[in-house]
One Martini backbone bead per residue (centre of mass of N, CA, C, O) as a GRO file, in nm:
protein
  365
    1UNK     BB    1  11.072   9.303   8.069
    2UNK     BB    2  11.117   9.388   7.801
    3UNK     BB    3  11.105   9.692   7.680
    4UNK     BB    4  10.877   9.649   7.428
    5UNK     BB    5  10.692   9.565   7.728
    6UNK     BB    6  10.715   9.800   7.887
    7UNK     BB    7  10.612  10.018   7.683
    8UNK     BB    8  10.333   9.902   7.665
    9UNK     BB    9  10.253   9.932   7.958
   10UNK     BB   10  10.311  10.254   7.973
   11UNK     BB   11  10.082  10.311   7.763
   12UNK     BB   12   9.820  10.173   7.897
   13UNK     BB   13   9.882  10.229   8.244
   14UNK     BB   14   9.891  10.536   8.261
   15UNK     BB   15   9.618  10.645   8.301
   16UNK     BB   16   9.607  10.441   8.597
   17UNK     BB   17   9.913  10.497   8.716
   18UNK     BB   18  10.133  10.413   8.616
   19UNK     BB   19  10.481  10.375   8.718
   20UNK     BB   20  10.793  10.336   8.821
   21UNK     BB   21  10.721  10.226   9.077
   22UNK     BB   22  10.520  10.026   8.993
   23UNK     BB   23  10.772   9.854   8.860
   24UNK     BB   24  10.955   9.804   9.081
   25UNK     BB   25  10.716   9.648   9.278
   26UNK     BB   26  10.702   9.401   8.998
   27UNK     BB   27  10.953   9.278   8.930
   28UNK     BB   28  10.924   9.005   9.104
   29UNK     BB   29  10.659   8.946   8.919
   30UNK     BB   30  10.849   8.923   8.638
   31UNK     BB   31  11.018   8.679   8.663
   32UNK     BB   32  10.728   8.504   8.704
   33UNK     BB   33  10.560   8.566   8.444
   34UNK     BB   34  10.377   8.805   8.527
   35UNK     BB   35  10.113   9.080   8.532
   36UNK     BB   36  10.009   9.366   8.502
   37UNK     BB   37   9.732   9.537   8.692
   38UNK     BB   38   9.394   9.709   8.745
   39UNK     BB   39   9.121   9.700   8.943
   40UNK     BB   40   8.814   9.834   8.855
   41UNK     BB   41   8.631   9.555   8.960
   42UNK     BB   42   8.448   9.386   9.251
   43UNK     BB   43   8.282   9.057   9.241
   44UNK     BB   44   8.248   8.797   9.422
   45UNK     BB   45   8.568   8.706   9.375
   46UNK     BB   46   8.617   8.887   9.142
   47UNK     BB   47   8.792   9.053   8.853
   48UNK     BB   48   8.848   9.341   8.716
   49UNK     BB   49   9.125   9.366   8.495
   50UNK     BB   50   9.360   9.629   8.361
   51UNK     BB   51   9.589   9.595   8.117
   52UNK     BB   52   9.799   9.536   7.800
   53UNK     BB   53   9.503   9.375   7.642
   54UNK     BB   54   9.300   9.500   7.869
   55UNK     BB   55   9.003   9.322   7.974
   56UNK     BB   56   9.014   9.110   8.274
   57UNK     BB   57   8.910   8.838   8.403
   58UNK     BB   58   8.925   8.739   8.769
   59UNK     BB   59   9.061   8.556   9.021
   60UNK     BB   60   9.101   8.555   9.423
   61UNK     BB   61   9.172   8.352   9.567
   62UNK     BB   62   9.501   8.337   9.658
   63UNK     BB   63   9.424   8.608   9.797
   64UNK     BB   64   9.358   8.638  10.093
   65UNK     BB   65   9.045   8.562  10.206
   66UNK     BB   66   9.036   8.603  10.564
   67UNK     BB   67   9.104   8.907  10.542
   68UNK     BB   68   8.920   9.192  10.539
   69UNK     BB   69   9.227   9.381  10.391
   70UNK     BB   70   9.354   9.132  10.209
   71UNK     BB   71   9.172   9.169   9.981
   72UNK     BB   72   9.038   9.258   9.647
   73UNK     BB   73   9.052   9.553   9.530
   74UNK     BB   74   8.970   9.889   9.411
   75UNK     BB   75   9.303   9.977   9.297
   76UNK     BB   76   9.457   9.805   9.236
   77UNK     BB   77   9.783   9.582   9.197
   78UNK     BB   78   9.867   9.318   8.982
   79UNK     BB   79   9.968   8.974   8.998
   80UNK     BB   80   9.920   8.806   8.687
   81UNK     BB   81   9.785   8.558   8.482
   82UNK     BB   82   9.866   8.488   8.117
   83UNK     BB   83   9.638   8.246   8.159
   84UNK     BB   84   9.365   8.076   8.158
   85UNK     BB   85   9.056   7.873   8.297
   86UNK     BB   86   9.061   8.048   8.514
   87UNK     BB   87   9.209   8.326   8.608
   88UNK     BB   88   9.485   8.492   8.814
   89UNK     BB   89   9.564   8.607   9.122
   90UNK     BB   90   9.864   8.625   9.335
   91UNK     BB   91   9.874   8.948   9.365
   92UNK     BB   92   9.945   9.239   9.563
   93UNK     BB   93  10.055   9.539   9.573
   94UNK     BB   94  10.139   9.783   9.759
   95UNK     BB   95  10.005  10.028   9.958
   96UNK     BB   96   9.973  10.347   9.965
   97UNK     BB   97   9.639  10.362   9.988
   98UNK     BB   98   9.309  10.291  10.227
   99UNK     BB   99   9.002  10.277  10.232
  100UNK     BB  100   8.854  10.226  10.615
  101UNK     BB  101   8.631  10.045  10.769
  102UNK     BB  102   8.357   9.964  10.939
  103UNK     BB  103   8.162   9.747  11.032
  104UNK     BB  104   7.834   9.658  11.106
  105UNK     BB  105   7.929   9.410  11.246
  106UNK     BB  106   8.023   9.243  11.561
  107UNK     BB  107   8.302   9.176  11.487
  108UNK     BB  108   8.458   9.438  11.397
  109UNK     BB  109   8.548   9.498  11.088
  110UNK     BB  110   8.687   9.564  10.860
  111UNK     BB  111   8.677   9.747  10.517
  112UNK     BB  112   8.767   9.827  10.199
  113UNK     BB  113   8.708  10.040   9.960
  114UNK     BB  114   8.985  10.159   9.865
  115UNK     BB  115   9.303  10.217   9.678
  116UNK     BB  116   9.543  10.399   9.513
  117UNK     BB  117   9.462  10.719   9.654
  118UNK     BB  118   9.459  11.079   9.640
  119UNK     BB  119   9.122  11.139   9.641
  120UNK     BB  120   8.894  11.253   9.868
  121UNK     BB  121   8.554  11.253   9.808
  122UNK     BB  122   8.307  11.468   9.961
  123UNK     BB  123   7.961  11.412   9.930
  124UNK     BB  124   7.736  11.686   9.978
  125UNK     BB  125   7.420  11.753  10.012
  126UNK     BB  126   7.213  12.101   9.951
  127UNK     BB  127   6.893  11.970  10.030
  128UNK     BB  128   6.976  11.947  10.300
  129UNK     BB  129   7.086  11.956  10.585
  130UNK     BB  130   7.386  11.999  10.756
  131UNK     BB  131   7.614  11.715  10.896
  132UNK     BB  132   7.895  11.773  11.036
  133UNK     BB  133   7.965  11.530  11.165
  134UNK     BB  134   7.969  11.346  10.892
  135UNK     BB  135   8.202  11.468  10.767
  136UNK     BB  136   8.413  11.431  10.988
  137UNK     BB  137   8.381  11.116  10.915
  138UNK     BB  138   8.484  11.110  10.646
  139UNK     BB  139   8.738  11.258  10.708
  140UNK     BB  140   8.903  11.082  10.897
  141UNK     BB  141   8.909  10.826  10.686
  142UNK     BB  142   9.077  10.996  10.464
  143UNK     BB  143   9.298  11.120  10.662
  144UNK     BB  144   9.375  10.786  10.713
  145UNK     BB  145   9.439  10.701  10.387
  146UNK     BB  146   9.650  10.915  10.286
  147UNK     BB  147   9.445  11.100  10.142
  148UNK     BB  148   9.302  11.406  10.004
  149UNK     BB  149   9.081  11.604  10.088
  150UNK     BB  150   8.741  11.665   9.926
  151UNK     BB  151   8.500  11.884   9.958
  152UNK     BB  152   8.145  11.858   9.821
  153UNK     BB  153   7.876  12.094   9.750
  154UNK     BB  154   7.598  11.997   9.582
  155UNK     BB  155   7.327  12.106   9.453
  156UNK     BB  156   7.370  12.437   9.438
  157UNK     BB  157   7.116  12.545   9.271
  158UNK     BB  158   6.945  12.522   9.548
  159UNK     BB  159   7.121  12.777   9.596
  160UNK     BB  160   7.062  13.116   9.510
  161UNK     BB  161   7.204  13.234   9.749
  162UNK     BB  162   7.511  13.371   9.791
  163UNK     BB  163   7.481  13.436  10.102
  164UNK     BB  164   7.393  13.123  10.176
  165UNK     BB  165   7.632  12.958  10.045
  166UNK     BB  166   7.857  13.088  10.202
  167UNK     BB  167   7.762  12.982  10.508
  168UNK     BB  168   7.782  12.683  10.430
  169UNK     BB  169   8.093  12.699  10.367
  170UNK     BB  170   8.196  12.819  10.629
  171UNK     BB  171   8.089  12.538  10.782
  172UNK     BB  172   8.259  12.340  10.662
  173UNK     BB  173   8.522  12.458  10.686
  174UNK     BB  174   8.531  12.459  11.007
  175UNK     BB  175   8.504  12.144  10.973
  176UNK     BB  176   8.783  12.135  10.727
  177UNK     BB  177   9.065  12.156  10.790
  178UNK     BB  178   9.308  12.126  10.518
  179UNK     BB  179   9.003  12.171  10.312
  180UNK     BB  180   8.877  12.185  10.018
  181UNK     BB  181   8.559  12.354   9.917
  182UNK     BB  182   8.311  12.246   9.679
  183UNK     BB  183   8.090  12.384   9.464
  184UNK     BB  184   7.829  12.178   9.285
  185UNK     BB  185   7.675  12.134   8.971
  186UNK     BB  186   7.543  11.895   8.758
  187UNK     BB  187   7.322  12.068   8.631
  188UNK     BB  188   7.478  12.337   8.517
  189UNK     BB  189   7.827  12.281   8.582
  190UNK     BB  190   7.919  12.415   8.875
  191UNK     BB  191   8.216  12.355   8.969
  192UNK     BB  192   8.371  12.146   8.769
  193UNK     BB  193   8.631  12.282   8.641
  194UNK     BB  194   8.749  12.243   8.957
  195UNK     BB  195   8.747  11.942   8.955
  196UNK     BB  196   8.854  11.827   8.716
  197UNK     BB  197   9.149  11.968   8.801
  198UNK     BB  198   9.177  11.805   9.045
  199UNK     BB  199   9.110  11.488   8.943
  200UNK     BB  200   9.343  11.492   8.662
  201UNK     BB  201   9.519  11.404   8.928
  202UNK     BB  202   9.495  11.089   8.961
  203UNK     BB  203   9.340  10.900   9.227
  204UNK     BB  204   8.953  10.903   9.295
  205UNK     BB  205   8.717  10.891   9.546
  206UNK     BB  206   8.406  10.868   9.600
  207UNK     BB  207   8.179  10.992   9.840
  208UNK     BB  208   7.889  10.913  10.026
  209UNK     BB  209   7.586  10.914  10.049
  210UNK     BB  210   7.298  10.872   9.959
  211UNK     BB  211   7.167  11.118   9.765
  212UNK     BB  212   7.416  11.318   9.705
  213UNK     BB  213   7.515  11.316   9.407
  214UNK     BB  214   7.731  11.091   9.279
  215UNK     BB  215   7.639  10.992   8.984
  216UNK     BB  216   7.602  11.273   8.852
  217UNK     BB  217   7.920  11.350   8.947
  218UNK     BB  218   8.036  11.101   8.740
  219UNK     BB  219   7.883  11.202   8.475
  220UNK     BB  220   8.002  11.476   8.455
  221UNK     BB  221   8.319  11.401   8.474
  222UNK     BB  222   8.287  11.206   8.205
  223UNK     BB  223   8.053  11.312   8.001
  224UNK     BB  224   7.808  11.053   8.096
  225UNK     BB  225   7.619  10.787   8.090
  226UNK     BB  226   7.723  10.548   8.347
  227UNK     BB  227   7.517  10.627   8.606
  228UNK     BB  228   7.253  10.526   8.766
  229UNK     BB  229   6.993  10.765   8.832
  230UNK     BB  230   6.796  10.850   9.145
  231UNK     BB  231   6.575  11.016   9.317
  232UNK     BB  232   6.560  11.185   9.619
  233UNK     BB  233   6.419  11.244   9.875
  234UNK     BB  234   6.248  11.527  10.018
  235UNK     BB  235   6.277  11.449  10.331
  236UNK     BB  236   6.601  11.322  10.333
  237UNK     BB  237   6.785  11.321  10.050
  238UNK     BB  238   6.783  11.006  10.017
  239UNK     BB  239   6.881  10.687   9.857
  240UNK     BB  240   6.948  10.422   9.636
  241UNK     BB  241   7.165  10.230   9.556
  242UNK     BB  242   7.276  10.297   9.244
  243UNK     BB  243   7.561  10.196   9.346
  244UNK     BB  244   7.727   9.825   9.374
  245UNK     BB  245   7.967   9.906   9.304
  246UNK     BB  246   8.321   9.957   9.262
  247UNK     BB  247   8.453  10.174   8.960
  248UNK     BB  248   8.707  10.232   8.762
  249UNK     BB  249   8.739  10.559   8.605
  250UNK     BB  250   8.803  10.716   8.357
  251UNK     BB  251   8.874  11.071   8.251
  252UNK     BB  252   8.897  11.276   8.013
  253UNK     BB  253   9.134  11.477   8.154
  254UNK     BB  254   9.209  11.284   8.345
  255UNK     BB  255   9.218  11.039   8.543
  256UNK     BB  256   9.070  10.855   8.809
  257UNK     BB  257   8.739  10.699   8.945
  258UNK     BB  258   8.620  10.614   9.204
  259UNK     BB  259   8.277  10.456   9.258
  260UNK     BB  260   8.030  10.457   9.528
  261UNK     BB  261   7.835  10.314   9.752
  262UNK     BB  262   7.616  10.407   9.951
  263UNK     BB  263   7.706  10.518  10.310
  264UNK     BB  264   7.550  10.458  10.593
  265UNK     BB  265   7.792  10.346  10.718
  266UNK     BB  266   8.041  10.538  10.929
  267UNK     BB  267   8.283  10.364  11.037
  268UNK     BB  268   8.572  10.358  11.250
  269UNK     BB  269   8.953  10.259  11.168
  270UNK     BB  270   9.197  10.314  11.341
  271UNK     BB  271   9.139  10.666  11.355
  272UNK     BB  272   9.355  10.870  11.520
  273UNK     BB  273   9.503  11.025  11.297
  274UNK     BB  274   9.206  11.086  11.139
  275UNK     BB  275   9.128  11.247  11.335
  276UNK     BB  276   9.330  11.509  11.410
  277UNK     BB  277   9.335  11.626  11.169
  278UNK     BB  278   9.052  11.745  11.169
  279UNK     BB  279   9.122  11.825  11.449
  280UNK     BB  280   9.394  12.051  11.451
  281UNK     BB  281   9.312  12.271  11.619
  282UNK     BB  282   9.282  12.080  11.906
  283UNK     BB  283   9.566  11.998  11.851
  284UNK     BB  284   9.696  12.277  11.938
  285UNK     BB  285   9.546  12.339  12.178
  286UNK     BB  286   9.667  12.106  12.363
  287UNK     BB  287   9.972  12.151  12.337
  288UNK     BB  288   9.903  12.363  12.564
  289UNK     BB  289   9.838  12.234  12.804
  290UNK     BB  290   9.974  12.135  13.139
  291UNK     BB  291   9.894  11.866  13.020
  292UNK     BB  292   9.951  11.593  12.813
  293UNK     BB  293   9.691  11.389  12.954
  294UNK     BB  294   9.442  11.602  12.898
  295UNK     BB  295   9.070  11.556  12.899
  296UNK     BB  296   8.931  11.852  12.887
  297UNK     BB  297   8.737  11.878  13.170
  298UNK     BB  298   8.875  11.927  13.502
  299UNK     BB  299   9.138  12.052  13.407
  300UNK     BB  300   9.401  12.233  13.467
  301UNK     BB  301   9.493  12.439  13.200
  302UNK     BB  302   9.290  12.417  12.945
  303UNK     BB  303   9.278  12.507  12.668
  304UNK     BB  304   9.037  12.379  12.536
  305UNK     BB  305   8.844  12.511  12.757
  306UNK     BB  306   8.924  12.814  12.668
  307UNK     BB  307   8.834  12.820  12.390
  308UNK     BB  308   8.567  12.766  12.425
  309UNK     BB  309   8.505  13.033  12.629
  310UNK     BB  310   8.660  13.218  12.393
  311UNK     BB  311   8.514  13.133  12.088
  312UNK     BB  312   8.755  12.958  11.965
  313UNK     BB  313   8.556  12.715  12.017
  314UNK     BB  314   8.337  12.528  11.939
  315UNK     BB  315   8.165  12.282  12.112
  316UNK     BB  316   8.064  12.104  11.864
  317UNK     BB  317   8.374  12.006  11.832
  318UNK     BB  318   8.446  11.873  12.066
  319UNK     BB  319   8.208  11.665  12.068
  320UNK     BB  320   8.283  11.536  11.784
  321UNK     BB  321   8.567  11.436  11.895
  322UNK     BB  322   8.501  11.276  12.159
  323UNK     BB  323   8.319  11.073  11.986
  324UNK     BB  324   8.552  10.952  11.776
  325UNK     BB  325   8.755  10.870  11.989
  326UNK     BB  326   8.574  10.661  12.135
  327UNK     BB  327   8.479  10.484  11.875
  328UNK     BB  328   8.808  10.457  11.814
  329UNK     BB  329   8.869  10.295  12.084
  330UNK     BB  330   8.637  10.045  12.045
  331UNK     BB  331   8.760   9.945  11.824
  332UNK     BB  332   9.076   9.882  11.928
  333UNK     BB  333   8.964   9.717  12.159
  334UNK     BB  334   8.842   9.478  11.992
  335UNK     BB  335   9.142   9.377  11.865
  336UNK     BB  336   9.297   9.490  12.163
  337UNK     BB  337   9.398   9.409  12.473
  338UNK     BB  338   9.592   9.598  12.576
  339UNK     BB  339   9.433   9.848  12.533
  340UNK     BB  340   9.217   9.738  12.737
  341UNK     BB  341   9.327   9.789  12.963
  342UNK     BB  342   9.434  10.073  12.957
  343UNK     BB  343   9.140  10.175  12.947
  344UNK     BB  344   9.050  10.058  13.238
  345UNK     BB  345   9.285  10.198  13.399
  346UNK     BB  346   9.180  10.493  13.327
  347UNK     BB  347   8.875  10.484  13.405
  348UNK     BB  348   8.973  10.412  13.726
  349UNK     BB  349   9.171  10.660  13.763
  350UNK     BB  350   8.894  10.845  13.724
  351UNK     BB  351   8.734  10.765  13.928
  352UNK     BB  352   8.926  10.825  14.175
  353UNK     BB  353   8.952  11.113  14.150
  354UNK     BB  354   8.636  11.172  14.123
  355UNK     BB  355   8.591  11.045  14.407
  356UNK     BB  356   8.814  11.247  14.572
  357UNK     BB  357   8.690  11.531  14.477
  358UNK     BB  358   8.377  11.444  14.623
  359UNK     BB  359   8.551  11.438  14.914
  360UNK     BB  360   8.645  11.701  14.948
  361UNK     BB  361   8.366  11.871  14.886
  362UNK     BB  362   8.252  11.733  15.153
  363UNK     BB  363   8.462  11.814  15.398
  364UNK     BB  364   8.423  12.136  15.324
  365UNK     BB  365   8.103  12.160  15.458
   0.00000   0.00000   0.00000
C-alpha cells in the first residue's frame, strides 16, 4: 500500500479495529495485491467484508472448507481480491481469538462462532431461576477464547427488590471468579452506560439463551431498533432464534458488536485452560492437595475437599467443575487417540485402587 491508501485504510477500517499490528500482518498479502477487510457476516459460503471502499459481498470457497475451525467466520480480516464477479477471499489472517464450541452431532466438530474478540458478553436472563451451572459453560468456553468474559444480568427491572438483586448478583459472582457482572435493563436504561463505557473498546460478542433479551440489548446498545425481538415464554423464558446470523455492528459511542443466535447447545471444545480459569478458586485450593494428580475424590491431604467441609468451597462448585472437565475429557478423547489411552490407562489405575482398597476393608472385618 502507498502511503495515500494506507491512510484511507486506517481511517475507514479503524472503527472496525484495524491497527498496526494487523497491518503488518496484512503486509505479505499487499504485495500480492489483494485487499484487507472485515467480515461483518457470513451466510452459506459467502460473506459480507468491509472494506476501505465499502461493504463487498464475497465468496469464501479458496479458504480451507473441509475443516470447521478454519472455514471464515464474523470477525475476521481478510485478504480480499481487488475485484471479479463473484469476488473471493484467499485468506484470513491469524486470529488473536476465537470463540468455539462443539457442534451438537455425533461427529465431535468443533464451530467457531466469533473471531478478534476482546470481550465476551454474557447475557443472563433475571425473569426466570438461574441456572449458574449454565453460565459457568458460557465462561469456560469465553475464557477459552482468550477475550474477557462479562455476566450480564438482563431485564433487571423484572426485579424491583433491591436486596433480592443485590443476593442475585451475589450468586452470580460466586459462580464468576475475575469477572465482572452487570445488571442490565434494556427497558428502563439501567446499567446500559457502563456496558456501553465497557465494549465501547474493542470487539464484543454478544452470547447467551434464545430468551435472554440478546436482541434487545444489542438495539439498546446500538441505539437503534437493528435486531428483531420476539417475547419469550413465560414458563421458561426461552425465545425463538430471532438472530440466525452472527453480525458484526458498529456501536455508536465506540467499539463493535457481534451479535449471535441463541445458543440451545453450549458444548464444550478443547476447554481445560478456560474451565480452570471459571473455576480458579478450586485450582487455588487444589495447588495446596498432598497429591499433585489429586481426584479430590478419596485421597488424604485434599485441600479441595477440606474446603469444602469447612464451608469455603460450595459443594455445588466442585460438581458443576466435575462435570465440566469430564465432558471436555470426553471431547478431547474422540479427537485424540493418545489421550484416549491415557484416560483409560488412568480409569483401570483407579479401579484397581478402588478395588484394593475394598479388599483392605474387607480383610478388616
Amino acid at each position: 500500500m502507498n502511503s495515500s491508501t494506507s491512510a484511507d485504510v486506517f481511517s475507514a477500517l479503524a472503527p472496525y479495529g484495524w491497527d498496526e499490528a494487523w497491518a503488518d500482518a496484512f503486509a505479505r498479502h499487499d504485495t500480492e495485491g489483494l485487499l484487507p477487510g472485515r467480515v461483518i457476516r457470513v451466510d452459506r459460503g459467502q460473506c459480507d467484508v468491509v472494506t476501505a471502499d465499502g461493504v463487498v459481498r464475497a465468496d469464501t470457497a479458496f479458504v480451507t472448507p473441509h475443516d470447521p475451525l478454519r472455514v471464515v467466520c464474523t470477525g475476521d480480516w481478510v485478504a480480499l481480491e481487488p475485484g471479479g464477479n463473484p469476488r473471493y477471499v484467499r485468506a484470513y489472517l491469524p486470529r488473536r481469538t476465537a470463540f468455539v464450541r462443539s457442534t451438537s452431532s455425533k461427529r465431535s466438530e468443533g464451530q467457531i462462532l466469533a473471531s478478534n474478540v476482546d470481550h465476551a458478553v454474557v447475557a443472563v436472563s433475571l425473569a426466570v431461576e438461574l441456572d449458574l451451572g449454565r453460565v459457568e459453560r458460557f465462561l469456560a468456553l469465553a475464557w477459552e477464547s482468550g477475550a474477557q468474559p462479562i455476566v450480564v444480568l438482563t431485564k433487571a427491572d423484572l426485579v424491583p427488590d433491591p436486596v433480592t438483586l443485590a443476593h442475585l448478583v451475589q450468586d452470580v459472582e460466586t459462580s464468576a471468579p475475575g469477572v465482572s457482572v452487570l445488571t442490565v435493563s434494556a427497558l428502563d436504561g439501567t446499567g446500559l452506560d457502563v456496558l456501553a463505557a465497557v465494549v465501547g473498546d474493542g470487539t464484543s460478542v454478544l452470547l447467551g439463551q434464545s430468551g435472554a433479551g440478546k436482541s434487545s440489548l444489542a438495539n439498546a446498545l446500538l441505539g437503534q431498533d437493528v435486531m428483531d425481538v420476539r417475547a419469550a415464554r413465560d414458563v421458561d423464558g426461552k425465545g425463538r432464534h430471532t438472530t440466525t446470523t452472527r453480525n458484526l455492528l458498529l456501536l455508536p459511542g465506540g467499539g463493535a458488536l457481534i451479535d449471535t443466535p441463541g445458543l440451545r447447545g453450549v458444548g464444550l471444545w478443547d476447554a481445560e485452560t478456560g474451565v480452570g480459569q471459571t473455576f480458579s478458586e478450586i485450582e487455588e485450593f487444589a495447588s495446596r492437595c498432598r497429591f499433585h494428580d489429586c481426584a479430590h475424590e478419596a485421597e488424604p491431604g485434599c485441600a479441595v475437599r477440606s474446603a469444602v467441609e469447612s464451608g469455603e468451597l460450595p459443594v455445588r462448585r466442585l460438581e458443576s467443575y466435575r462435570k465440566l472437565l469430564r465432558e471436555n475429557q470426553r471431547i478431547v478423547a474422540k479427537t485424540d487417540a493418545r489421550l484416549r489411552a491415557e484416560i483409560r490407562k488412568e480409569w483401570k489405575r483407579r479401579g484397581a485402587e478402588g478395588r484394593a482398597a475394598m479388599e483392605m476393608k474387607r480383610g478388616r472385618r
